[in-house]
Amino acid sequence: MLSARRSTAVVALTYFVSTLLTFTTAALTPRSNSIVVREESAASAFVYGVDGGNITFAITAVKSNGDIWFHMAAPSKYSYIAFGTGKQMDGSTMWFGYASSDGKGATLSPRTSGDHVEPEYSSKIKCSLVTDGFENGVVNKTLLVNGHCTNFTAAQSGKNGDSKLNFDSTQQSFIFGLGPTSHTLHSNDLDAGIRRHTEYGTFQMDLTKATVHDGDGVTPPKGAAAWTNSNSGKAEDVTTGDMDYIIPVHAVAMCGAFVLLYPGGVLLLRVLEKVMWHAWMQGLATIIAILGVGLGIKLSLTYNHSKSFNAAHQLIGLVVVLACVVQFALGYLHHRAYKRTQRPTPLGRIHRFAGPVILLIGITNGFTGFNFSDNAKDNIWYGAVVAIVLVVTVGLLIWARIRNGRRAKKATSQEFGLPAYEGMRGEGGNDSGGYDASRYGSNVHLGTM
């Protein structure tokens, strides 16, 4: 009897434990699965349509170690694609992607920026391409970049506020920029020089939906999570057609001064014999050259390769423009002295022979300038213009020299030959006297100046 009761109790207890385990497992299984699903699909993605396709930025963040995994994509027609933290460049931490040196792969360059200047590569931010199971590079005219930055939250250089990545933010601000299509950037260098963006804007993301606690098994977003807009706002403050207008203005100012205005001033003096016009033209050219070098200094402070002011183009440009100012001062002082004494001055000799030397150095520096700005192809049209101007200028100067020589001969024959006797005919003659240089517009005085 007692044995039967014990058997019944054991069976009942076994049934109770089995039932309890079943319900417990059933209750826990959905919750466990929901965590796995949430962890595996945690991502926020921004997709924006541009000329030639879409740009994409998708991110997954790991809270335990501060890592971030991300996917970037853009039409390969743009020289680079960039995304950064915050609402503006100042204080932003950025990720730049551009084609590798062979034009097929991709280069990922983490950079920091201060205000509206070229961002600098930062070795403190440890980022690398994710290649295991992911494709990076130019594929079907699209640049793909899949990256991983370790301990990013500690390495980021942003200031307090939106420029720092905050995994708990539901409205984390980001900026984006696209490199100009007129320029090709193929490089493996992490600090490769970049041009000013041609299009840029801002957007926001909900990083709470893109954050996981543990980094085990995390990869950059892929599939629909990488190219479907999710947990992000629309693009704002988008600017298209942006460019660095200082570059062409600087080039036009300096090339115009040395290739057109200065040679034009020489022709006004030697061909048309207009001393004051010559002075005004050279003065205008000098002012434009000073403005041009000022723009050049501003440009130098904008780009990383020129901030040190040690390039040949920069040094030659500064010296040449300073020489132009001194040259103009010499011409002015000589002119004042000549008007007073009617005699040549040492300043005049220096002014006369230094001018062509300064002019040729300035013209030559234009070629180094196009090389320095990575626009070597523009040397073709610049060289053609320089060749035409030099041929025309030299030709007119030779013609003026021949003309002045003939004038001098004619003046000599009139002073010592027949015209002198004709001047003595008296009232019946039409000539009032001997040689008068003003009648011929002679340039003899320029030679003696």
Coordinates of C-alpha atoms in Angstrom, one line a residue:
M1 CA 0.0 0.0 0.0
L2 CA 2.7 2.4 1.0
S3 CA 4.8 1.4 -2.0
A4 CA 1.8 2.1 -4.4
R5 CA 1.4 5.6 -2.9
R6 CA 5.1 6.3 -3.3
S7 CA 4.9 5.3 -7.0
T8 CA 1.9 7.5 -7.6
A9 CA 3.7 10.5 -5.9
V10 CA 6.8 10.0 -8.1
V11 CA 4.7 9.9 -11.3
A12 CA 2.8 13.0 -10.2
L13 CA 6.0 14.8 -9.4
T14 CA 7.6 13.8 -12.7
Y15 CA 4.6 15.0 -14.6
F16 CA 4.5 18.3 -12.7
V17 CA 8.2 19.0 -13.3
S18 CA 7.9 18.0 -17.0
T19 CA 4.9 20.3 -17.5
L20 CA 6.7 23.2 -15.7
L21 CA 9.7 22.8 -17.9
T22 CA 7.6 22.8 -21.0
F23 CA 5.8 26.0 -20.1
T24 CA 9.0 27.6 -19.0
T25 CA 10.7 26.7 -22.3
A26 CA 7.8 27.9 -24.3
A27 CA 7.7 31.2 -22.4
L28 CA 11.4 31.8 -22.8
T29 CA 11.8 30.8 -26.4
P30 CA 9.9 33.7 -28.0
R31 CA 11.8 36.2 -25.9
S32 CA 15.1 34.6 -26.7
N33 CA 14.3 34.6 -30.4
S34 CA 13.2 38.2 -30.3
I35 CA 16.6 39.3 -28.9
V36 CA 18.5 37.4 -31.6
V37 CA 16.3 39.0 -34.3
R38 CA 16.8 42.4 -32.8
E39 CA 20.6 42.0 -32.5
E40 CA 21.0 40.6 -36.0
S41 CA 18.8 43.3 -37.7
A42 CA 20.0 46.3 -35.7
A43 CA 20.9 49.0 -38.3
S44 CA 20.0 52.4 -39.5
A45 CA 20.3 53.3 -43.2
F46 CA 20.2 56.6 -45.1
V47 CA 19.5 56.5 -48.8
Y48 CA 19.4 59.6 -51.0
G49 CA 19.0 59.9 -54.8
V50 CA 21.7 61.8 -56.7
D51 CA 22.7 62.1 -60.3
G52 CA 23.7 58.7 -61.5
G53 CA 22.1 56.7 -58.7
N54 CA 21.9 56.7 -54.9
I55 CA 24.2 57.4 -52.0
T56 CA 23.9 55.1 -49.0
F57 CA 25.2 55.1 -45.5
A58 CA 24.1 52.2 -43.2
I59 CA 25.6 51.7 -39.7
T60 CA 25.5 49.3 -36.8
A61 CA 27.1 50.3 -33.5
V62 CA 28.3 48.1 -30.6
K63 CA 27.8 49.6 -27.2
S64 CA 30.1 47.4 -25.2
N65 CA 33.3 48.4 -27.0
G66 CA 32.4 51.5 -29.0
D67 CA 32.9 49.8 -32.4
I68 CA 31.0 50.8 -35.5
W69 CA 30.3 48.8 -38.7
F70 CA 29.1 50.6 -41.7
H71 CA 28.4 50.4 -45.4
M72 CA 28.8 53.3 -47.9
A73 CA 27.9 53.5 -51.5
A74 CA 27.8 56.1 -54.3
P75 CA 27.9 56.4 -58.1
S76 CA 31.6 56.0 -59.1
K77 CA 31.4 59.2 -61.2
Y78 CA 32.0 61.2 -58.1
S79 CA 35.7 61.4 -57.1
Y80 CA 34.9 60.4 -53.5
I81 CA 32.1 59.9 -51.1
A82 CA 32.2 61.1 -47.5
F83 CA 30.0 60.9 -44.4
G84 CA 30.7 62.6 -41.1
T85 CA 29.3 63.1 -37.6
G86 CA 27.5 66.4 -36.6
K87 CA 25.8 69.1 -38.5
Q88 CA 28.9 70.8 -39.9
M89 CA 32.5 70.1 -40.9
D90 CA 34.0 71.9 -37.9
G91 CA 34.7 69.2 -35.3
S92 CA 33.3 66.4 -37.4
T93 CA 34.9 62.9 -37.7
M94 CA 34.5 61.7 -41.2
W95 CA 34.9 58.6 -43.3
F96 CA 36.1 59.1 -46.9
G97 CA 35.8 56.5 -49.6
Y98 CA 37.5 56.7 -53.0
A99 CA 38.8 54.3 -55.7
S100 CA 42.1 52.6 -55.2
S101 CA 45.1 53.4 -57.4
D102 CA 44.1 50.8 -60.0
G103 CA 40.6 52.3 -60.2
K104 CA 39.0 49.0 -59.2
G105 CA 39.3 48.7 -55.4
A106 CA 38.4 51.0 -52.6
T107 CA 40.3 53.1 -50.0
L108 CA 38.8 54.0 -46.7
S109 CA 40.3 57.1 -45.0
P110 CA 39.1 58.3 -41.6
R111 CA 39.6 62.1 -41.2
T112 CA 38.9 65.0 -39.0
S113 CA 38.1 68.5 -40.0
G114 CA 38.2 72.0 -38.6
D115 CA 35.9 74.5 -40.3
H116 CA 35.7 74.6 -44.1
V117 CA 39.1 73.2 -44.9
E118 CA 40.3 70.0 -46.4
P119 CA 39.9 67.2 -43.7
E120 CA 43.1 65.6 -42.5
Y121 CA 43.7 61.9 -42.2
S122 CA 43.8 60.8 -38.6
S123 CA 45.8 57.7 -37.6
K124 CA 44.2 57.7 -34.2
I125 CA 40.9 56.5 -35.7
K126 CA 41.4 52.8 -36.4
C127 CA 39.3 51.9 -39.4
S128 CA 39.7 49.2 -42.0
L129 CA 37.8 47.7 -44.9
V130 CA 35.8 44.6 -44.2
T131 CA 36.6 42.1 -46.9
D132 CA 35.4 38.7 -45.5
G133 CA 32.2 38.1 -47.5
F134 CA 31.9 41.8 -48.6
E135 CA 32.8 43.4 -51.9
N136 CA 34.6 46.7 -51.9
G137 CA 35.5 48.9 -54.9
V138 CA 33.9 49.9 -58.1
V139 CA 31.1 47.5 -59.1
N140 CA 28.7 48.3 -61.9
K141 CA 29.7 52.0 -61.8
T142 CA 29.1 52.1 -58.0
L143 CA 31.7 52.6 -55.4
L144 CA 31.2 50.2 -52.4
V145 CA 32.9 50.7 -49.1
N146 CA 32.3 48.3 -46.1
G147 CA 34.2 49.5 -43.0
H148 CA 34.9 48.7 -39.4
C149 CA 36.2 51.2 -36.8
T150 CA 37.4 49.9 -33.4
N151 CA 36.6 51.8 -30.2
F152 CA 35.4 54.7 -32.3
T153 CA 33.6 56.5 -29.5
A154 CA 36.9 56.9 -27.7
A155 CA 38.9 57.9 -30.8
Q156 CA 36.5 60.4 -32.3
S157 CA 37.8 63.9 -32.2
G158 CA 34.5 65.7 -32.3
K159 CA 33.6 68.4 -29.8
N160 CA 30.7 68.1 -27.4
G161 CA 27.3 68.0 -29.0
D162 CA 26.2 66.6 -32.3
S163 CA 29.7 66.2 -33.6
K164 CA 30.3 63.3 -31.2
L165 CA 28.6 60.0 -32.1
N166 CA 26.1 59.1 -29.4
F167 CA 24.7 55.6 -29.5
D168 CA 21.7 56.6 -27.3
S169 CA 20.6 59.4 -29.6
T170 CA 17.4 59.1 -31.6
Q171 CA 18.4 62.1 -33.7
Q172 CA 22.1 61.8 -34.3
S173 CA 23.2 64.3 -36.9
F174 CA 25.4 63.4 -39.9
I175 CA 26.8 65.2 -42.9
F176 CA 27.6 63.9 -46.4
G177 CA 29.7 65.2 -49.3
L178 CA 30.4 64.1 -52.9
G179 CA 33.6 64.8 -54.7
P180 CA 33.6 66.7 -58.0
T181 CA 33.0 64.6 -61.2
S182 CA 35.4 66.8 -63.1
H183 CA 38.3 65.3 -61.1
T184 CA 39.5 61.7 -60.9
L185 CA 40.8 60.4 -57.6
H186 CA 42.5 56.9 -57.7
S187 CA 44.8 56.4 -54.7
N188 CA 45.8 53.9 -52.0
D189 CA 47.1 56.8 -49.8
L190 CA 45.0 57.4 -46.8
D191 CA 46.0 61.1 -46.9
A192 CA 45.4 61.6 -50.6
G193 CA 44.5 65.2 -51.5
I194 CA 40.8 65.8 -52.1
R195 CA 38.9 68.6 -53.9
R196 CA 36.0 70.6 -52.5
H197 CA 32.7 68.7 -52.6
T198 CA 30.3 69.3 -55.5
E199 CA 27.3 68.3 -53.4
Y200 CA 26.7 68.1 -49.7
G201 CA 23.9 68.0 -47.1
T202 CA 22.8 66.8 -43.6
F203 CA 20.6 64.1 -42.2
Q204 CA 19.7 62.4 -38.9
M205 CA 19.6 58.8 -37.7
D206 CA 18.1 56.9 -34.8
L207 CA 21.1 55.1 -33.4
T208 CA 19.2 53.4 -30.7
K209 CA 17.8 51.2 -33.5
A210 CA 21.2 50.6 -34.8
T211 CA 23.0 49.6 -31.6
V212 CA 23.7 46.2 -30.2
H213 CA 25.2 45.4 -26.8
D214 CA 27.7 42.6 -27.8
G215 CA 30.0 42.8 -30.8
D216 CA 30.1 39.0 -31.4
G217 CA 29.3 38.2 -35.0
V218 CA 28.5 41.8 -36.0
T219 CA 29.2 42.9 -39.6
P220 CA 28.4 45.9 -41.7
P221 CA 24.8 46.1 -42.7
K222 CA 24.0 44.2 -45.9
G223 CA 21.1 43.2 -48.0
A224 CA 18.0 45.2 -47.5
A225 CA 19.5 46.7 -44.4
A226 CA 22.2 48.3 -46.5
W227 CA 20.2 49.9 -49.3
T228 CA 16.7 50.5 -47.8
N229 CA 16.1 53.8 -46.0
S230 CA 15.3 52.9 -42.4
N231 CA 15.5 54.7 -39.0
S232 CA 16.7 57.9 -40.6
G233 CA 15.3 61.2 -41.7
K234 CA 15.4 62.8 -45.1
A235 CA 18.3 64.8 -46.4
E236 CA 18.3 68.5 -45.4
D237 CA 20.2 71.6 -46.4
V238 CA 21.3 69.9 -49.6
T239 CA 23.6 72.1 -51.8
T240 CA 24.4 71.1 -55.4
G241 CA 26.8 72.6 -57.9
D242 CA 29.2 73.6 -55.2
M243 CA 32.8 74.3 -56.1
D244 CA 35.8 76.2 -54.9
Y245 CA 35.5 79.4 -56.9
I246 CA 38.7 80.8 -55.5
I247 CA 40.8 78.4 -57.6
P248 CA 39.6 79.7 -61.0
V249 CA 39.6 83.3 -59.9
H250 CA 43.2 83.0 -58.7
A251 CA 44.2 81.4 -62.0
V252 CA 42.5 84.1 -64.1
A253 CA 43.9 86.9 -62.0
M254 CA 47.5 85.7 -62.1
C255 CA 47.5 84.5 -65.7
G256 CA 45.6 87.6 -66.8
A257 CA 48.1 89.9 -65.1
F258 CA 51.3 88.3 -66.4
V259 CA 50.1 87.0 -69.8
L260 CA 47.9 89.9 -70.9
L261 CA 48.1 93.1 -68.9
Y262 CA 51.9 93.3 -68.3
P263 CA 52.7 92.6 -72.0
G264 CA 49.9 95.0 -73.0
G265 CA 51.6 97.7 -70.9
V266 CA 54.9 97.1 -72.6
L267 CA 53.2 97.5 -76.1
L268 CA 51.5 100.7 -75.0
L269 CA 55.0 102.1 -74.3
R270 CA 57.1 100.7 -77.0
V271 CA 54.6 100.6 -79.9
L272 CA 52.1 103.3 -79.2
E273 CA 54.5 105.4 -77.2
K274 CA 52.0 106.2 -74.5
V275 CA 53.9 106.6 -71.3
M276 CA 51.0 107.4 -69.0
W277 CA 48.9 104.6 -70.5
H278 CA 51.8 102.3 -69.8
A279 CA 52.0 103.4 -66.2
W280 CA 48.2 102.9 -65.7
M281 CA 48.2 99.5 -67.3
Q282 CA 51.2 98.3 -65.3
G283 CA 49.6 99.7 -62.1
L284 CA 46.4 97.8 -62.8
A285 CA 48.3 94.6 -63.5
T286 CA 50.2 95.0 -60.2
I287 CA 47.0 95.5 -58.2
I288 CA 45.4 92.4 -59.8
A289 CA 48.6 90.4 -59.2
I290 CA 48.5 91.4 -55.5
L291 CA 44.8 90.4 -55.3
G292 CA 45.7 87.1 -57.0
V293 CA 48.5 86.3 -54.6
G294 CA 46.1 87.1 -51.7
L295 CA 43.6 84.5 -53.0
G296 CA 46.5 82.1 -53.4
I297 CA 47.4 82.5 -49.8
K298 CA 43.8 81.8 -48.8
L299 CA 43.8 78.7 -51.0
S300 CA 47.0 77.5 -49.5
L301 CA 45.5 77.6 -46.0
T302 CA 42.5 75.5 -47.2
Y303 CA 44.3 72.5 -48.6
N304 CA 46.7 70.2 -46.7
H305 CA 49.4 70.0 -49.3
S306 CA 49.9 73.7 -49.4
K307 CA 49.6 74.8 -45.8
S308 CA 53.4 74.7 -45.2
F309 CA 54.1 77.3 -47.9
N310 CA 57.2 75.5 -49.1
A311 CA 56.3 74.6 -52.6
A312 CA 58.2 76.2 -55.5
H313 CA 55.1 77.7 -57.0
Q314 CA 54.2 79.4 -53.8
L315 CA 57.7 80.8 -53.1
I316 CA 58.2 82.0 -56.7
G317 CA 54.8 83.6 -56.7
L318 CA 55.4 85.6 -53.6
V319 CA 58.8 86.8 -54.8
V320 CA 57.6 87.7 -58.2
V321 CA 54.6 89.7 -57.0
L322 CA 56.9 91.5 -54.5
A323 CA 59.3 92.2 -57.4
C324 CA 56.4 93.6 -59.5
V325 CA 55.6 96.1 -56.7
V326 CA 59.3 97.2 -56.5
Q327 CA 59.4 97.3 -60.4
F328 CA 56.3 99.7 -60.4
A329 CA 57.9 101.9 -57.8
L330 CA 61.2 102.1 -59.8
G331 CA 59.3 103.1 -62.9
Y332 CA 57.4 105.8 -61.0
L333 CA 60.5 107.2 -59.3
H334 CA 62.4 107.2 -62.6
H335 CA 59.6 109.0 -64.4
R336 CA 59.6 111.7 -61.8
A337 CA 63.3 112.2 -62.0
Y338 CA 63.4 112.2 -65.8
K339 CA 60.7 114.9 -66.0
R340 CA 62.8 117.0 -63.8
T341 CA 66.3 116.5 -65.3
Q342 CA 65.5 115.2 -68.8
R343 CA 68.3 112.7 -68.3
P344 CA 68.4 108.9 -68.0
T345 CA 68.6 107.5 -64.4
P346 CA 70.0 104.3 -62.9
L347 CA 66.5 103.5 -61.7
G348 CA 65.3 103.6 -65.3
R349 CA 68.0 101.2 -66.5
I350 CA 67.1 98.7 -63.7
H351 CA 63.4 99.1 -64.5
R352 CA 64.0 98.5 -68.2
F353 CA 66.0 95.3 -68.0
A354 CA 64.3 93.8 -64.9
G355 CA 60.9 94.0 -66.4
P356 CA 61.2 91.3 -69.0
V357 CA 62.9 89.0 -66.5
I358 CA 60.2 89.4 -63.9
L359 CA 57.5 88.9 -66.6
L360 CA 59.0 85.7 -68.0
I361 CA 59.4 84.2 -64.5
G362 CA 55.8 85.1 -63.7
I363 CA 54.6 83.5 -66.9
T364 CA 56.6 80.3 -66.2
N365 CA 55.3 80.1 -62.7
G366 CA 51.8 79.7 -64.2
F367 CA 52.8 76.3 -65.5
T368 CA 54.1 75.2 -62.0
G369 CA 50.8 76.5 -60.6
F370 CA 48.6 74.2 -62.7
N371 CA 50.9 71.3 -61.8
F372 CA 50.7 72.2 -58.1
S373 CA 46.9 72.3 -58.1
D374 CA 46.7 68.9 -59.9
N375 CA 45.5 70.5 -63.1
A376 CA 48.4 69.7 -65.3
K377 CA 46.1 69.2 -68.3
D378 CA 45.3 73.0 -68.2
N379 CA 48.9 73.6 -69.2
I380 CA 47.9 72.8 -72.7
W381 CA 45.6 75.7 -73.3
Y382 CA 47.8 78.0 -71.1
G383 CA 50.8 77.2 -73.1
A384 CA 48.9 77.9 -76.3
V385 CA 47.8 81.3 -75.0
V386 CA 51.4 82.1 -73.8
A387 CA 52.8 81.2 -77.2
I388 CA 50.4 83.4 -79.1
V389 CA 51.0 86.4 -76.8
L390 CA 54.8 86.0 -76.9
V391 CA 54.8 85.8 -80.7
V392 CA 52.5 88.8 -81.1
T393 CA 54.4 90.9 -78.5
V394 CA 57.9 90.1 -79.8
G395 CA 56.7 90.7 -83.4
L396 CA 55.3 94.1 -82.5
L397 CA 58.4 95.1 -80.6
I398 CA 60.6 94.2 -83.5
W399 CA 58.3 96.2 -85.8
A400 CA 58.4 99.2 -83.5
R401 CA 62.2 99.0 -83.3
I402 CA 62.5 99.0 -87.1
R403 CA 60.0 101.9 -87.3
N404 CA 61.9 103.9 -84.8
G405 CA 65.1 103.3 -86.6
R406 CA 63.6 104.7 -89.8
R407 CA 62.3 107.7 -87.9
A408 CA 65.8 108.4 -86.6
K409 CA 67.3 108.2 -90.0
K410 CA 64.6 110.5 -91.4
A411 CA 65.1 112.9 -88.6
T412 CA 68.8 113.1 -89.2
S413 CA 68.5 113.7 -92.9
Q414 CA 66.0 116.5 -92.3
E415 CA 68.1 118.1 -89.6
F416 CA 71.3 118.2 -91.7
G417 CA 70.0 118.0 -95.3
L418 CA 67.5 119.6 -97.5
P419 CA 64.7 120.4 -95.0
A420 CA 67.1 122.8 -93.1
Y421 CA 67.7 124.9 -96.3
E422 CA 64.0 124.9 -97.2
G423 CA 63.4 126.4 -93.8
M424 CA 65.3 129.5 -94.9
R425 CA 63.1 130.3 -97.9
G426 CA 61.3 133.0 -96.0
E427 CA 57.7 133.9 -96.0
G428 CA 57.0 132.3 -99.4
G429 CA 57.8 128.8 -98.1
N430 CA 55.3 126.5 -96.5
D431 CA 57.8 125.2 -93.9
S432 CA 58.3 127.2 -90.7
G433 CA 61.7 125.9 -89.8
G434 CA 63.9 122.8 -89.4
Y435 CA 63.3 119.4 -87.7
D436 CA 60.5 119.2 -85.1
A437 CA 60.5 115.8 -83.4
S438 CA 57.0 116.3 -82.1
R439 CA 55.7 116.1 -85.7
Y440 CA 56.8 112.5 -86.0
G441 CA 55.8 111.2 -82.6
S442 CA 59.4 110.1 -82.2
N443 CA 60.3 107.5 -79.6
V444 CA 63.9 108.7 -79.4
H445 CA 63.2 110.0 -75.9
L446 CA 62.2 106.5 -74.7
G447 CA 65.6 105.2 -75.7
T448 CA 67.4 107.8 -73.8
M449 CA 65.2 107.4 -70.7

